[in-house]
């Protein structure tokens, strides 16, 4: 099967498996796992930030960040399709007792003006606006990337109103590669950053929450409470380190493959609007003689897996386990339908 359902389906590469098998490990709840400690200090250093916390998932790093940044009754400002709101099981309410102000963005991205208008006045009737959460790349925006200047403008508004700024950077490295940006500039503008090792970077498990030392100390306590304290997690941390050291630059290949597939889709009579392909995610409208479900079923018969994400749209995600010949086979199949 050629699996375009998500970039989370990748299997560890031989080099990654070697790194996992040959790593020293210890009990990370005692702070004694050398690989976890190395991964945490390496990733904090990449962003020029003080500390990092290794967690089992991006949902956990986002939720711990929100918990550490807010008090019950506060309000979190984010885009309406953002993962922290749509796909984390109502965790903002459940874990943090916070309310959410949803903004209608442009392919998942919001502006400084929108943030400014959404901040509540200092009035006992209103929840306290305390956190802005951005997503880059924006998953439901079709892997769209922020212009860095727009992020800087949001930061200015946050500083003026004493709000913290969190980044759900599950696919931040896709944005960095696509835009020619670097980790340090993100470390300078965000209070906290969540990155995932288990998506485009190809590790089997793991995410990091990166931020100031005292914030990460508080977050380590929440990780324990959330049940995320792992023991010999070094096997996973070694995979994450390998991914950060060896599997970042190749993301450009995934972006190129996504564009080639988009070109093929554009030439068919059953595909309508395709969201601009900026990174490794393709979201497109299916219309006319096929529904999204019918297209997914037809492709499945030919050994290609995609997801119908709405009554009108299909999503495909390109990743490490999709080779150039897989892409060619997919293009030939699309043309034959
Ligand atoms: C933008 C974004 N943030 C966070 C997550 C959560 O990651 P995890 O599946 O590791 O909980 C995902 C997962 O797909 C995601 O796409």
CSV table of N, CA, C and O in Angstrom, one decimal, residues 281-324:
chain,number,residue,atom,x,y,z
A,281,UNK,N,1.3,18.6,2.6
A,281,UNK,CA,-0.1,18.2,2.7
A,281,UNK,C,-0.8,18.7,1.5
A,281,UNK,O,-0.7,19.9,1.0
A,282,UNK,N,-1.7,17.8,0.9
A,282,UNK,CA,-2.6,18.2,-0.2
A,282,UNK,C,-4.0,18.1,0.3
A,282,UNK,O,-4.4,17.0,0.7
A,283,UNK,N,-4.8,19.2,0.2
A,283,UNK,CA,-6.2,19.1,0.5
A,283,UNK,C,-6.9,19.6,-0.8
A,283,UNK,O,-6.7,20.7,-1.3
A,284,UNK,N,-7.8,18.7,-1.3
A,284,UNK,CA,-8.5,19.1,-2.6
A,284,UNK,C,-9.9,18.7,-2.6
A,284,UNK,O,-10.3,17.8,-1.9
A,285,UNK,N,-10.7,19.5,-3.4
A,285,UNK,CA,-12.1,19.2,-3.5
A,285,UNK,C,-12.3,18.1,-4.6
A,285,UNK,O,-11.7,18.1,-5.6
A,286,UNK,N,-13.3,17.2,-4.3
A,286,UNK,CA,-13.6,16.2,-5.3
A,286,UNK,C,-15.0,16.5,-5.7
A,286,UNK,O,-15.9,16.7,-4.9
A,287,UNK,N,-15.3,16.5,-7.0
A,287,UNK,CA,-16.6,16.9,-7.5
A,287,UNK,C,-17.0,16.1,-8.8
A,287,UNK,O,-16.2,15.3,-9.3
A,288,UNK,N,-18.2,16.3,-9.2
A,288,UNK,CA,-18.6,15.7,-10.5
A,288,UNK,C,-18.9,14.2,-10.4
A,288,UNK,O,-19.6,13.8,-9.5
A,289,UNK,N,-18.2,13.4,-11.2
A,289,UNK,CA,-18.5,12.0,-11.3
A,289,UNK,C,-18.0,11.2,-10.1
A,289,UNK,O,-18.3,10.0,-10.0
A,290,UNK,N,-17.3,11.8,-9.1
A,290,UNK,CA,-16.8,11.0,-8.0
A,290,UNK,C,-17.1,11.8,-6.7
A,290,UNK,O,-17.0,13.1,-6.7
A,291,UNK,N,-17.4,11.1,-5.6
A,291,UNK,CA,-17.4,11.8,-4.3
A,291,UNK,C,-16.1,11.5,-3.6
A,291,UNK,O,-15.3,10.6,-4.1
A,292,UNK,N,-15.7,12.2,-2.6
A,292,UNK,CA,-14.5,11.9,-1.9
A,292,UNK,C,-14.4,10.4,-1.5
A,292,UNK,O,-13.3,9.8,-1.6
A,293,UNK,N,-15.5,9.9,-0.9
A,293,UNK,CA,-15.4,8.5,-0.5
A,293,UNK,C,-15.2,7.5,-1.7
A,293,UNK,O,-14.5,6.6,-1.6
A,294,UNK,N,-15.9,7.9,-2.8
A,294,UNK,CA,-15.7,7.0,-4.0
A,294,UNK,C,-14.3,7.1,-4.5
A,294,UNK,O,-13.7,6.0,-4.9
A,295,UNK,N,-13.7,8.3,-4.5
A,295,UNK,CA,-12.3,8.4,-4.9
A,295,UNK,C,-11.4,7.6,-4.0
A,295,UNK,O,-10.5,6.8,-4.5
A,296,UNK,N,-11.6,7.7,-2.7
A,296,UNK,CA,-10.8,7.0,-1.7
A,296,UNK,C,-10.9,5.5,-2.0
A,296,UNK,O,-9.9,4.8,-1.9
A,297,UNK,N,-12.1,5.0,-2.2
A,297,UNK,CA,-12.3,3.6,-2.5
A,297,UNK,C,-11.6,3.1,-3.7
A,297,UNK,O,-11.0,2.0,-3.8
A,298,UNK,N,-11.7,3.9,-4.8
A,298,UNK,CA,-11.1,3.5,-6.1
A,298,UNK,C,-9.6,3.5,-5.9
A,298,UNK,O,-8.9,2.6,-6.5
A,299,UNK,N,-9.0,4.5,-5.3
A,299,UNK,CA,-7.6,4.5,-5.1
A,299,UNK,C,-7.1,3.3,-4.2
A,299,UNK,O,-6.1,2.7,-4.5
A,300,UNK,N,-7.9,3.0,-3.2
A,300,UNK,CA,-7.6,1.8,-2.3
A,300,UNK,C,-7.5,0.5,-3.1
A,300,UNK,O,-6.6,-0.3,-2.9
A,301,UNK,N,-8.4,0.4,-4.1
A,301,UNK,CA,-8.4,-0.8,-5.0
A,301,UNK,C,-7.0,-0.9,-5.7
A,301,UNK,O,-6.6,-2.0,-6.1
A,302,UNK,N,-6.4,0.3,-6.0
A,302,UNK,CA,-5.2,0.3,-6.7
A,302,UNK,C,-4.0,0.4,-5.8
A,302,UNK,O,-2.9,0.7,-6.2
A,303,UNK,N,-4.2,0.2,-4.5
A,303,UNK,CA,-3.1,0.2,-3.5
A,303,UNK,C,-2.7,1.5,-3.0
A,303,UNK,O,-1.6,1.7,-2.5
A,304,UNK,N,-3.6,2.5,-3.1
A,304,UNK,CA,-3.2,3.9,-2.6
A,304,UNK,C,-4.2,4.3,-1.6
A,304,UNK,O,-5.4,4.3,-1.8
A,305,UNK,N,-3.7,4.7,-0.4
A,305,UNK,CA,-4.6,5.1,0.7
A,305,UNK,C,-4.6,6.6,0.9
A,305,UNK,O,-3.6,7.3,0.9
A,306,UNK,N,-5.9,7.2,0.9
A,306,UNK,CA,-6.0,8.6,1.1
A,306,UNK,C,-7.2,8.8,2.1
A,306,UNK,O,-7.9,7.8,2.3
A,307,UNK,N,-7.4,10.0,2.6
A,307,UNK,CA,-8.5,10.2,3.5
A,307,UNK,C,-9.6,11.2,3.0
A,307,UNK,O,-9.1,12.3,2.6
A,308,UNK,N,-10.8,10.8,3.1
A,308,UNK,CA,-11.9,11.8,2.8
A,308,UNK,C,-12.1,12.6,4.1
A,308,UNK,O,-12.6,12.0,5.1
A,309,UNK,N,-11.7,13.9,4.1
A,309,UNK,CA,-11.8,14.6,5.4
A,309,UNK,C,-13.0,15.4,5.6
A,309,UNK,O,-13.3,16.0,6.7
A,310,UNK,N,-13.8,15.5,4.6
A,310,UNK,CA,-15.1,16.3,4.7
A,310,UNK,C,-16.0,15.7,3.5
A,310,UNK,O,-15.5,15.0,2.7
A,311,UNK,N,-17.3,16.1,3.5
A,311,UNK,CA,-18.1,15.6,2.4
A,311,UNK,C,-17.6,16.0,1.1
A,311,UNK,O,-18.1,15.5,0.0
A,312,UNK,N,-16.7,17.0,1.0
A,312,UNK,CA,-16.3,17.5,-0.4
A,312,UNK,C,-14.8,17.4,-0.5
A,312,UNK,O,-14.3,17.7,-1.6
A,313,UNK,N,-14.0,17.0,0.5
A,313,UNK,CA,-12.6,17.1,0.4
A,313,UNK,C,-11.8,15.8,0.7
A,313,UNK,O,-12.2,15.1,1.6
A,314,UNK,N,-10.7,15.7,0.0
A,314,UNK,CA,-9.8,14.6,0.3
A,314,UNK,C,-8.4,15.2,0.8
A,314,UNK,O,-8.0,16.2,0.3
A,315,UNK,N,-7.7,14.5,1.7
A,315,UNK,CA,-6.4,14.9,2.1
A,315,UNK,C,-5.4,13.8,1.8
A,315,UNK,O,-5.6,12.6,2.0
A,316,UNK,N,-4.2,14.2,1.3
A,316,UNK,CA,-3.1,13.3,1.1
A,316,UNK,C,-1.9,14.0,1.7
A,316,UNK,O,-1.7,15.2,1.6
A,317,UNK,N,-1.1,13.2,2.4
A,317,UNK,CA,0.1,13.7,3.1
A,317,UNK,C,1.3,12.9,2.6
A,317,UNK,O,1.3,11.7,2.7
A,318,UNK,N,2.3,13.6,2.1
A,318,UNK,CA,3.5,12.9,1.6
A,318,UNK,C,4.6,12.9,2.7
A,318,UNK,O,4.7,13.8,3.6
A,319,UNK,N,5.4,11.8,2.7
A,319,UNK,CA,6.3,11.6,3.8
A,319,UNK,C,7.5,10.7,3.4
A,319,UNK,O,7.5,10.2,2.3
A,320,UNK,N,8.3,10.4,4.4
A,320,UNK,CA,9.5,9.6,4.3
A,320,UNK,C,9.3,8.3,3.6
A,320,UNK,O,10.2,7.8,2.9
A,321,UNK,N,8.2,7.6,3.8
A,321,UNK,CA,8.0,6.3,3.3
A,321,UNK,C,7.3,6.3,1.9
A,321,UNK,O,6.9,5.3,1.4
A,322,UNK,N,7.2,7.5,1.3
A,322,UNK,CA,6.7,7.6,-0.1
A,322,UNK,C,7.9,8.0,-1.0
A,322,UNK,O,8.5,9.0,-0.9
A,323,UNK,N,8.2,7.0,-1.8
A,323,UNK,CA,9.4,7.2,-2.7
A,323,UNK,C,9.0,7.9,-4.0
A,323,UNK,O,7.8,8.0,-4.3
A,324,UNK,N,10.0,8.2,-4.8
A,324,UNK,CA,9.8,8.9,-6.1
A,324,UNK,C,9.0,7.9,-7.0
A,324,UNK,O,8.1,8.3,-7.7
